[in-house]
CSV table of C-alpha atoms and ligand atoms in Angstrom, one decimal:
chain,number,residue,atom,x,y,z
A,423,UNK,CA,57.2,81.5,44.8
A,424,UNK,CA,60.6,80.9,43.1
A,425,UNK,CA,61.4,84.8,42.8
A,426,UNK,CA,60.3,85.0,47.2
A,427,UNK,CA,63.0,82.5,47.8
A,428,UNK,CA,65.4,83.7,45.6
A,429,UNK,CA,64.8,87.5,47.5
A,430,UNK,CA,65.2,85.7,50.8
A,431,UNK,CA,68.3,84.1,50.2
A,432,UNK,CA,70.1,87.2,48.8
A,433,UNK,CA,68.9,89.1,51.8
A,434,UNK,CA,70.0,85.8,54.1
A,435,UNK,CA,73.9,86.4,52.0
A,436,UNK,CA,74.0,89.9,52.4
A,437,UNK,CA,73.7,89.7,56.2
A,438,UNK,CA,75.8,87.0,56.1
A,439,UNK,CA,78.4,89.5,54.4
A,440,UNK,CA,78.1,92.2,57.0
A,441,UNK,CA,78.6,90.0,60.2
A,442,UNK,CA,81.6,88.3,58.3
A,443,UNK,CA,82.8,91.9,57.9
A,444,UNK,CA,81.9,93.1,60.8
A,445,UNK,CA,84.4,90.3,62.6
A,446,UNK,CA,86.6,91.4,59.6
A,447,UNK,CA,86.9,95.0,61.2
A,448,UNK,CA,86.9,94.0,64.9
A,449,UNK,CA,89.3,91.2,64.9
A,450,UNK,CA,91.7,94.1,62.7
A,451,UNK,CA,91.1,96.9,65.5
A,452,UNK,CA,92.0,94.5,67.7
A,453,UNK,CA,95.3,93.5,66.6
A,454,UNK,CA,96.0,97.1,65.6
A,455,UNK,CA,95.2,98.2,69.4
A,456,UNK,CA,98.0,95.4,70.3
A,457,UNK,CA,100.8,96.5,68.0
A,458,UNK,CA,100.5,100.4,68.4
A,459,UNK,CA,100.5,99.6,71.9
A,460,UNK,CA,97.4,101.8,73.7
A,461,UNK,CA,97.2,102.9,77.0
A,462,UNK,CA,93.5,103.7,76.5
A,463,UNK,CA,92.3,102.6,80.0
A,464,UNK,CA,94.6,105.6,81.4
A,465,UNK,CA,94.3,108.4,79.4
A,466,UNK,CA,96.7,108.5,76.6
A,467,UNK,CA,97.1,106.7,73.6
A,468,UNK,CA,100.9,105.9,72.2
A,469,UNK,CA,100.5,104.7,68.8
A,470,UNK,CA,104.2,103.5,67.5
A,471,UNK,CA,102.6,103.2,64.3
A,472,UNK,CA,102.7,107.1,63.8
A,473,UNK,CA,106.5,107.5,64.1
A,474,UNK,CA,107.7,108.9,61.2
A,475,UNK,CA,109.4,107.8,58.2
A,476,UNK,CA,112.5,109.7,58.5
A,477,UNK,CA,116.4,111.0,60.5
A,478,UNK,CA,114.5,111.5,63.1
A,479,UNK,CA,112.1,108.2,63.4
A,480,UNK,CA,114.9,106.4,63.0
A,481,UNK,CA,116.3,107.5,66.0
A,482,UNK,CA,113.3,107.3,68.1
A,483,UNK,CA,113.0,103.9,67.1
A,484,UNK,CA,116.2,103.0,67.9
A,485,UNK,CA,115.8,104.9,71.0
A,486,UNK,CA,112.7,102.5,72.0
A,487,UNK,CA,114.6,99.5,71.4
A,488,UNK,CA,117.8,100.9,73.1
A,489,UNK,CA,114.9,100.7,76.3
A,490,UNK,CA,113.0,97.8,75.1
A,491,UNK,CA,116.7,95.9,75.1
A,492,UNK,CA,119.0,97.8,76.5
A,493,UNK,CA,121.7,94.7,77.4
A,494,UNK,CA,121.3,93.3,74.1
A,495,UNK,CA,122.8,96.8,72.7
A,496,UNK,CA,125.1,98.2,75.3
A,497,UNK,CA,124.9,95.4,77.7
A,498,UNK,CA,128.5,93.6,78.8
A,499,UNK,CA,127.6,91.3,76.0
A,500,UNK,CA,126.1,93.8,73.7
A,501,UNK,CA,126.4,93.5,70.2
A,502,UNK,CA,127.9,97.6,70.4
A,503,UNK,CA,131.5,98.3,70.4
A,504,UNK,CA,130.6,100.5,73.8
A,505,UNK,CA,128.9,98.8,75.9
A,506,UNK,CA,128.1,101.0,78.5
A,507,UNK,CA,125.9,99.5,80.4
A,508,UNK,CA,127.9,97.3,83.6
A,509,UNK,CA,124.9,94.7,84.4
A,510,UNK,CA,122.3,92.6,82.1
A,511,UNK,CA,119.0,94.6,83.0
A,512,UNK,CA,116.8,96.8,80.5
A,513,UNK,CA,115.5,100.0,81.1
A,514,UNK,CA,112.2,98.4,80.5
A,515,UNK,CA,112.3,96.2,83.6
A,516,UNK,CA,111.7,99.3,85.7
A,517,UNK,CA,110.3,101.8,83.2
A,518,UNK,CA,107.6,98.6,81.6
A,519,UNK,CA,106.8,98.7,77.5
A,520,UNK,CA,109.3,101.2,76.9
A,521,UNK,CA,108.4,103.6,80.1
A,522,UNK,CA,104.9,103.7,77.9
A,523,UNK,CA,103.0,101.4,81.0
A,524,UNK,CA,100.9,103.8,83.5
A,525,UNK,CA,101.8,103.4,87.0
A,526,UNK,CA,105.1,102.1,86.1
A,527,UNK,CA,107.7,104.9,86.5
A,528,UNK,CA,106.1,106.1,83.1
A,529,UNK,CA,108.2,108.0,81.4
A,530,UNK,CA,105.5,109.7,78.7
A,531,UNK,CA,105.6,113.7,79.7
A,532,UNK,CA,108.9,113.6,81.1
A,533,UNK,CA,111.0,115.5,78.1
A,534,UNK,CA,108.4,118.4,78.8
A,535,UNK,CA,109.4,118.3,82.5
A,536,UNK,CA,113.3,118.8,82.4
A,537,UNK,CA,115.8,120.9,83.2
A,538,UNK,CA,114.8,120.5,86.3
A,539,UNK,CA,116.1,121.6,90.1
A,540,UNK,CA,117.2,117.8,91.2
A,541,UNK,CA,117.5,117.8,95.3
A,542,UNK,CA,119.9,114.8,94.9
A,543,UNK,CA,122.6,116.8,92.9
A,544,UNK,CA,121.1,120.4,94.5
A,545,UNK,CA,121.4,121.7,91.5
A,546,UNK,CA,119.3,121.9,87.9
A,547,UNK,CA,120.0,119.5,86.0
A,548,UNK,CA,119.3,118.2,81.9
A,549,UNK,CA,117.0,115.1,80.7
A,550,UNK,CA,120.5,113.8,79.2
A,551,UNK,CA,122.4,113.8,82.9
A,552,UNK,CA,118.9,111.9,84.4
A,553,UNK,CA,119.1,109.3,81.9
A,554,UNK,CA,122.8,108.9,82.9
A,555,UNK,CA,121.4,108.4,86.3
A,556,UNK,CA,119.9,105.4,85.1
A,557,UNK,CA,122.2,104.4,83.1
A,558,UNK,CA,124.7,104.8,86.2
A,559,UNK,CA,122.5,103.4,89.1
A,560,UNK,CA,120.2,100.7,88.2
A,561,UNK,CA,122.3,99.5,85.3
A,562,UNK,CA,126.1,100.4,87.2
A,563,UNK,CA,127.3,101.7,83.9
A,564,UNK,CA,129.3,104.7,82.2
A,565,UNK,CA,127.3,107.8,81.3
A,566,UNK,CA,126.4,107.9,77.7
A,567,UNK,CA,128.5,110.6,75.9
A,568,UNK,CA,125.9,113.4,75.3
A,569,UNK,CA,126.9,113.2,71.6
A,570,UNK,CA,126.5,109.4,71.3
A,571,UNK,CA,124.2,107.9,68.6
A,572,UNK,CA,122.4,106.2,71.9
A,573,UNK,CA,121.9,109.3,73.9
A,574,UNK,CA,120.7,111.2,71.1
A,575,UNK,CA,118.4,107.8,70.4
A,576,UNK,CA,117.0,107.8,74.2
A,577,UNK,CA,116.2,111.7,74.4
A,578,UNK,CA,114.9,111.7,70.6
A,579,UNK,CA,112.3,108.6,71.6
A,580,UNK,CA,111.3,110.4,75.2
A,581,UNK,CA,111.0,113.5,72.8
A,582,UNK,CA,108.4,111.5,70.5
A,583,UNK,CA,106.3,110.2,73.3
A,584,UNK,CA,105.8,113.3,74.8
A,585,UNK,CA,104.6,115.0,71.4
A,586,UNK,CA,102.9,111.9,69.9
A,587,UNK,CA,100.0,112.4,70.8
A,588,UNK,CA,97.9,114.3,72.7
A,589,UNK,CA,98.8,113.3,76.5
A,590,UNK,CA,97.5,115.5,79.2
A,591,UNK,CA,99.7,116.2,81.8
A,592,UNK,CA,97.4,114.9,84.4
A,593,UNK,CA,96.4,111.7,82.9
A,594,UNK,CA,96.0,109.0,85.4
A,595,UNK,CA,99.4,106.6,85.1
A,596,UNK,CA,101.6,109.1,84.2
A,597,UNK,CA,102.4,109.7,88.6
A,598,UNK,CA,102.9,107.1,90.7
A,599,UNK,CA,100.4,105.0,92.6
A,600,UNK,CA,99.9,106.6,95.6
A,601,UNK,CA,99.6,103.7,99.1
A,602,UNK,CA,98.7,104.3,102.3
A,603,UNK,CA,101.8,104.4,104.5
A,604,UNK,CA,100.6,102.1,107.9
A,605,UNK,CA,101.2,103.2,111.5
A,606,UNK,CA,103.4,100.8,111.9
A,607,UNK,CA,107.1,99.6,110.5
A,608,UNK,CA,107.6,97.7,107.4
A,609,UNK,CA,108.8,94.5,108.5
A,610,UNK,CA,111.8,92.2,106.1
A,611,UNK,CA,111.0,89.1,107.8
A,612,UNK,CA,107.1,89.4,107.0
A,613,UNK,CA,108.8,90.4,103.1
A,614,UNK,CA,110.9,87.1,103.5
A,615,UNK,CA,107.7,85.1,103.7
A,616,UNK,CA,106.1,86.9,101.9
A,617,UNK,CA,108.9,86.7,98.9
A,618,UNK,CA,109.0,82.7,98.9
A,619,UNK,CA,105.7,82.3,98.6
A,620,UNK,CA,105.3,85.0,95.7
A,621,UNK,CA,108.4,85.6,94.0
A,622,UNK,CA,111.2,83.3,94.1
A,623,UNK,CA,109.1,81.3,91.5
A,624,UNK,CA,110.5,83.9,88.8
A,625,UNK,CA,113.2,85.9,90.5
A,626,UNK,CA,115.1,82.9,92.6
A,627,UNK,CA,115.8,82.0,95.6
A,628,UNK,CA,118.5,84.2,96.3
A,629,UNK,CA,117.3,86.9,94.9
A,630,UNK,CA,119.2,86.8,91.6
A,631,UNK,CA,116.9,86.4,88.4
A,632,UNK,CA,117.1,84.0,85.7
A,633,UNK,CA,119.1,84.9,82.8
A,634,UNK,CA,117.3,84.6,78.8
A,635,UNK,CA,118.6,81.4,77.3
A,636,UNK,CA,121.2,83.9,75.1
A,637,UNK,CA,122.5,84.8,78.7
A,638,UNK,CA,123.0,88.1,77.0
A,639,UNK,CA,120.2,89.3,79.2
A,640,UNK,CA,117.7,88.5,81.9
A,641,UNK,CA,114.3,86.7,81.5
A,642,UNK,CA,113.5,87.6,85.5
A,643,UNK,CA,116.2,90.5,86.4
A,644,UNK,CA,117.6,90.2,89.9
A,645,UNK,CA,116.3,92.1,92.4
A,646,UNK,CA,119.5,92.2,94.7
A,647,UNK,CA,122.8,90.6,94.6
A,648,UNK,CA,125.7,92.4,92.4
A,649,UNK,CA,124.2,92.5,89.4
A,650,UNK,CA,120.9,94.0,91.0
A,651,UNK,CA,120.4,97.8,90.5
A,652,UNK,CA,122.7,100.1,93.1
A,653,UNK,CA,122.1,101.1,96.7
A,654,UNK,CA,122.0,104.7,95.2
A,655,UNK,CA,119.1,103.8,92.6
A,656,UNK,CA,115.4,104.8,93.9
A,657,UNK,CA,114.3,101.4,93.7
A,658,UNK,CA,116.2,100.7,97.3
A,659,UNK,CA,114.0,103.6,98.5
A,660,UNK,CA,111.1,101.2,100.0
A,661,UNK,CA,108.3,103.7,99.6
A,662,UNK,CA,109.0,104.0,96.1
A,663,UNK,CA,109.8,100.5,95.3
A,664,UNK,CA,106.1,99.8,96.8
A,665,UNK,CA,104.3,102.6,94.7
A,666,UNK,CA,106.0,100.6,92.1
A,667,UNK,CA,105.0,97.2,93.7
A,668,UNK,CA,101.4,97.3,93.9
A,669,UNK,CA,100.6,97.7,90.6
A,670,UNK,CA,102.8,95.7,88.8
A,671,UNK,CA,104.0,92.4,90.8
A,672,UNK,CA,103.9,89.9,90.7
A,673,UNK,CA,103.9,89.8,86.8
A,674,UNK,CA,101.3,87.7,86.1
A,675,UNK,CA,98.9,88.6,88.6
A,676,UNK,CA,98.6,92.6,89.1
A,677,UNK,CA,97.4,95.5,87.2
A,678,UNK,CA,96.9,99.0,88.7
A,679,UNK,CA,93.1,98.3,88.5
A,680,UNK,CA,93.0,94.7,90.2
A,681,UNK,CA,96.6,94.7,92.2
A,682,UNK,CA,97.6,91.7,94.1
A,683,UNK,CA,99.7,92.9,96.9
A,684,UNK,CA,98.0,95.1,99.4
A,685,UNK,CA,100.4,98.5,100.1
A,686,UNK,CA,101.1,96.7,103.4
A,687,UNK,CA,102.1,93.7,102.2
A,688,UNK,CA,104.6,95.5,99.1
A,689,UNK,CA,105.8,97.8,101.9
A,690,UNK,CA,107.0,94.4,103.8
A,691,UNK,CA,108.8,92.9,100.4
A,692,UNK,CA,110.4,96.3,99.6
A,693,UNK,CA,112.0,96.0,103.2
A,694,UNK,CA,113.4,92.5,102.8
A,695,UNK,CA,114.2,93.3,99.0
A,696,UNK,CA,116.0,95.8,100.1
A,697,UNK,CA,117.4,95.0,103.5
A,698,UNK,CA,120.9,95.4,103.3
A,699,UNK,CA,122.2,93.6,106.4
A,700,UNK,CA,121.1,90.6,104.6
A,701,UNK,CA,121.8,91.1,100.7
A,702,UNK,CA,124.4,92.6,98.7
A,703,UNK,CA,124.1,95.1,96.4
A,704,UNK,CA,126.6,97.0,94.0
A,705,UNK,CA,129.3,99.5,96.0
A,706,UNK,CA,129.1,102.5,95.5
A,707,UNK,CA,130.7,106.1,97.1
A,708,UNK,CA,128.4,109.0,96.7
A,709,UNK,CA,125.0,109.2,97.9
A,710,UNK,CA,124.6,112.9,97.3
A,711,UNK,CA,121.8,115.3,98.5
A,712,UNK,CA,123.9,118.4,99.7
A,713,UNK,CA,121.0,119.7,101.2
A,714,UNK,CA,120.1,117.7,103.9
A,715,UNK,CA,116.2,118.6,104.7
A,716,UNK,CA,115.7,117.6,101.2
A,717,UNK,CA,116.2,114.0,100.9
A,718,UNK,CA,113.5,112.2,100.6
A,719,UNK,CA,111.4,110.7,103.5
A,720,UNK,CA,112.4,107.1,102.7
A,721,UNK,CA,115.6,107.3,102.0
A,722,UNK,CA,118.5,105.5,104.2
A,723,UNK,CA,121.4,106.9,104.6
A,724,UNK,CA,121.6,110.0,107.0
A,725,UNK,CA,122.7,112.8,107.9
A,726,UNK,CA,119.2,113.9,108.2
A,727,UNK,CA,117.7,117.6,109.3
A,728,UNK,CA,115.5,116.1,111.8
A,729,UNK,CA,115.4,113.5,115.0
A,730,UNK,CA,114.2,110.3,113.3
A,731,UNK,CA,116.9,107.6,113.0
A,732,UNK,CA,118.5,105.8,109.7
A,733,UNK,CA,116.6,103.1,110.5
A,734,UNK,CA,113.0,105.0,110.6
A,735,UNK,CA,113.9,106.8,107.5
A,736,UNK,CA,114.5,103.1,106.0
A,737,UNK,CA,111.4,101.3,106.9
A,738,UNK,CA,109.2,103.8,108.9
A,739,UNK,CA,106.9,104.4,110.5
A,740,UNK,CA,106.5,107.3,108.0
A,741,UNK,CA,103.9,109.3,109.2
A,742,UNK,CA,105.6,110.8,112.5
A,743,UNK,CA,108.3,112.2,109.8
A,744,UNK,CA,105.6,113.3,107.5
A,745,UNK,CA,103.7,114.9,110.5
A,746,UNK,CA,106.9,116.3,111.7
A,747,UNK,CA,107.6,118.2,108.0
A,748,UNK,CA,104.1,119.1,107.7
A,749,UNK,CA,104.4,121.1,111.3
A,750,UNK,CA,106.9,123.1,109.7
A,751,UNK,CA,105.3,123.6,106.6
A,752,UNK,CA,106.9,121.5,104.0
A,753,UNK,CA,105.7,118.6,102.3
A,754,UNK,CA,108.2,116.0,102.2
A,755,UNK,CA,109.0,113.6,99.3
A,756,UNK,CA,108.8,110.0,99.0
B,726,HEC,C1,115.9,99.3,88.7
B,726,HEC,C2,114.9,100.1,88.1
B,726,HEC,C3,115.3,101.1,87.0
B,726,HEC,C4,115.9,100.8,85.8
B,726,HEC,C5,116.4,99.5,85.3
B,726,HEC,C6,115.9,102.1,85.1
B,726,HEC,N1,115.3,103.0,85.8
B,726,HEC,FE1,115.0,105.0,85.3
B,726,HEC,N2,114.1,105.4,87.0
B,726,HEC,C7,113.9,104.4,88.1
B,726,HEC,C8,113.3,105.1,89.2
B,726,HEC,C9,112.9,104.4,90.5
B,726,HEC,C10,113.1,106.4,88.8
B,726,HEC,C11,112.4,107.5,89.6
B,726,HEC,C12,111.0,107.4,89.4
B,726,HEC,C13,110.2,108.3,90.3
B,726,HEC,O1,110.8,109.1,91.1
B,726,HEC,O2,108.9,108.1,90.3
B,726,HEC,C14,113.7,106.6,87.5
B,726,HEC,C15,113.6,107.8,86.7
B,726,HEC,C16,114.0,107.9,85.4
B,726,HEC,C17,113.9,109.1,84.6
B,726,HEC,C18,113.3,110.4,85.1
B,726,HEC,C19,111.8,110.4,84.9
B,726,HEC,C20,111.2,111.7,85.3
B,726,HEC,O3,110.0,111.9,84.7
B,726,HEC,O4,111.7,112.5,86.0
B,726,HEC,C21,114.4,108.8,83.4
B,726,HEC,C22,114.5,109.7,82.2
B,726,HEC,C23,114.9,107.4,83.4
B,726,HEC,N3,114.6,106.9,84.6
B,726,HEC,C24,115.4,106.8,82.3
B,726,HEC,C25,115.9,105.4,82.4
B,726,HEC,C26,116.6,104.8,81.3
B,726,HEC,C27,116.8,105.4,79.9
B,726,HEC,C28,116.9,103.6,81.7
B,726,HEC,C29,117.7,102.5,81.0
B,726,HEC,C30,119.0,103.0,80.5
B,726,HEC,C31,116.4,103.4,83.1
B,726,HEC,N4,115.8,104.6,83.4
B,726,HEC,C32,116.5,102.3,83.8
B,726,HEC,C33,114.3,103.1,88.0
B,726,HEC,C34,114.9,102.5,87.0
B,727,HEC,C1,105.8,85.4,86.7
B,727,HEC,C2,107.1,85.9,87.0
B,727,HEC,C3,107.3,87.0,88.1
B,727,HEC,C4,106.8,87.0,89.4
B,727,HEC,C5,106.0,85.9,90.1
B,727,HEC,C6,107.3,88.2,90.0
B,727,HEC,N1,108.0,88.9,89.0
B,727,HEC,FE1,108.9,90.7,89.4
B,727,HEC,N2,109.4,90.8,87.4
B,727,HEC,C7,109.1,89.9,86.5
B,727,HEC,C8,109.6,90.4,85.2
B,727,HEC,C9,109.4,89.6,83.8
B,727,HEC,C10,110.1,91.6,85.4
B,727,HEC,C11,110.6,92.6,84.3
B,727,HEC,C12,109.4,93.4,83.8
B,727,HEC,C13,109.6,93.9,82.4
B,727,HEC,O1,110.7,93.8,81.8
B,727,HEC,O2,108.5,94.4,81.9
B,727,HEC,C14,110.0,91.9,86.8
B,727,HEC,C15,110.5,93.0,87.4
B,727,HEC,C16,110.6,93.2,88.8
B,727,HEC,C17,111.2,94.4,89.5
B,727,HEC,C18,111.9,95.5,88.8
B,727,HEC,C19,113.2,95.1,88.2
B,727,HEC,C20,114.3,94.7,89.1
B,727,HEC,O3,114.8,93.6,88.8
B,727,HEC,O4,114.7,95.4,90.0
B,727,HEC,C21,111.0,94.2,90.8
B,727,HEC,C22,111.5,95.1,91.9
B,727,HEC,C23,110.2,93.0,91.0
B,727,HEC,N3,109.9,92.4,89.7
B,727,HEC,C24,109.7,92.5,92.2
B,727,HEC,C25,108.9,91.4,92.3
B,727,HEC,C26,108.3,91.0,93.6
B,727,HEC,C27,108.5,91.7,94.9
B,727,HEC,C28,107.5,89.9,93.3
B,727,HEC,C29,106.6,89.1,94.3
B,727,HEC,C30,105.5,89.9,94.9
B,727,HEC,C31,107.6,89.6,91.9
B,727,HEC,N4,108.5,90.6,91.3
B,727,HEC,C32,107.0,88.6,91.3
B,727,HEC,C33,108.6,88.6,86.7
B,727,HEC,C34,108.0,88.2,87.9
């Protein structure tokens, strides 16, 4: 009788054991899945965990904190003797964990996809003058010398995503959400409403963020005003800013698979975001695009190669101007 109950209550430990090691492992994996960073749900994994020990992990890490914290490096009050950047927003407000996020201008194949023929320069250009682009629009800084320690740190890091791991070149997140384009006009009074009721909470009243307690950067970035990103940056194109929209705003409410806004409704804010008869935005001279007939669908400021004004180019309706490229053959960008 003693010897049963002895055998039951070593079996009764034993499973004991396994079921405390079982939570053992998963609460691990868990926390592992949060530090390295996965992107499971979209098709690629980015594991930071795997950079290596060495020259060049150093500067891939410094690279990914250069985007994870750009101001606090090269920012107007950056702790670097250059400080290239002229306003207080990070790469990573646009390009989200490091340009690592799907559906948020992700940035994970993009060293395999340059040189590349750029429509707004009409010529090829490098990886290292794109991220100047960046550097120069949205942030209104000076380009990084291409032999800087931080150039060499950005292209090393995009570099590293791009080979870390095995990321097909069609996973899902990697392109842009693609929205609907309505028959009609987006509207920057339905946006207005639309932005009190849904985003001034964060990003103000007027439209100008909330800087970290540091002020050295922002908590909310602005999303006009002059220390928003430039008129020339692709965020003031309003079909792009929505593909950007949907999935990720407001913060704390969307994800690509359960977004808040419908493509409409991001359409509308886009417009009032960036309606530039009622905010102001960063001046700036050259809006580029020799080549006429390849600007993009939504962008604003003409000449343009065919009969749809400024103002239709701005806020639509898109489709008579896709219809109208499609008759010819081409398929226009937005
Ligand atoms: C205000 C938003 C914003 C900020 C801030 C920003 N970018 Fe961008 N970036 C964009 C947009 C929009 C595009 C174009 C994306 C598209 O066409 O889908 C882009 C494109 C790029 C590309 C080209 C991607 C490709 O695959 O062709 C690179 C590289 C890039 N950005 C790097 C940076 C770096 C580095 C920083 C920080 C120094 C930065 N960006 C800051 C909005 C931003
Ligand atoms: C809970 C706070 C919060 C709310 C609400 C919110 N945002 Fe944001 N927004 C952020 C944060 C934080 C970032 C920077 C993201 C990052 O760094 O990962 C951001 C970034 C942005 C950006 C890109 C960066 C820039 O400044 O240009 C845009 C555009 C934007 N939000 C628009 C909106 C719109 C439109 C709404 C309303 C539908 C909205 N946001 C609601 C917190 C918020």
């Amino acid at each position: 009788m003693k010897k049963r109950y002895q055998y039951i209550t070593c079996i009764f430990i034993l499973y004991a054991l396994v079921v405390v090691a079982q939570l053992f492992i998963s609460c691990n994996e868990s926390a592992k899945a949060d530090s390295n960073n996965s992107n499971t749900s979209a098709g690629f994994v980015i594991d930071t965990a795997k950079i290596p020990h060495d020259q060049f992990g150093e500067a891939v890490k410094y690279g990914r904190q250069l985007m994870l914290h750009t101001a606090y490096y090269i920012g107007p009050d950056g702790i670097n003797e250059k400080r290239y950047a002229g306003n207080k927003m990070n790469c990573t407000n646009c390009h989200q964990d490091a340009g690592t996020k799907p559906y948020a201008f992700n940035l994970v194949t993009t060293f395999r996809n340059y040189p590349q023929y750029r429509a707004r320069e009409g010529r090829v250009s490098s990886l290292a003058e794109r991220v100047n682009n960046c550097i120069t629009r949205p942030l209104l800084g000076k380009p990084l010398p291409l032999d800087s320690k931080e150039m060499i740190a950005i292209m090393s890091y995009l570099k590293w995503l791009s080979d870390s791991s095995y990321v097909n070149n069609n996973a899902k997140g990697l392109k842009n959400i693609e929205i609907p384009l309505p028959d009609i006009a987006a509207s920057s009074e339905r946006g207005a409403q639309l932005y009190t009721t849904n985003c001034a909470r964060c990003h103000g009243a007027s439209g100008e963020g909330q800087l970290r307690y540091d002020k050295v950067t922002y908590a909310y970035p602005p999303l006009w005003g002059l220390n928003a990103y430039q008129p020339g940056s692709s965020m003031h194109r309003i079909v792009k800013m929505a593909q950007w929209l949907v999935p990720n705003m407001p913060y704390d409410k969307a994800t690509h698979d359960k977004p808040f806004l419908t493509p409409a409704q991001a359409l509308d804010l886009a417009a009032f975001i960036n309606d530039d008869r009622i905010h102001q935005r960063p001046f700036v001279k050259d809006f580029q695009y020799p080549n006429y007939g390849e600007k993009p669908i939504d962008y604003d400021r003409g000449p343009f190669n065919d009969p749809f004004s400024d103002t239709q180019h701005k806020y639509g309706p898109f489709k008579p101007i896709i219809a109208y490229w499609a008759g010819k053959g081409f398929k226009p960008t937005y």
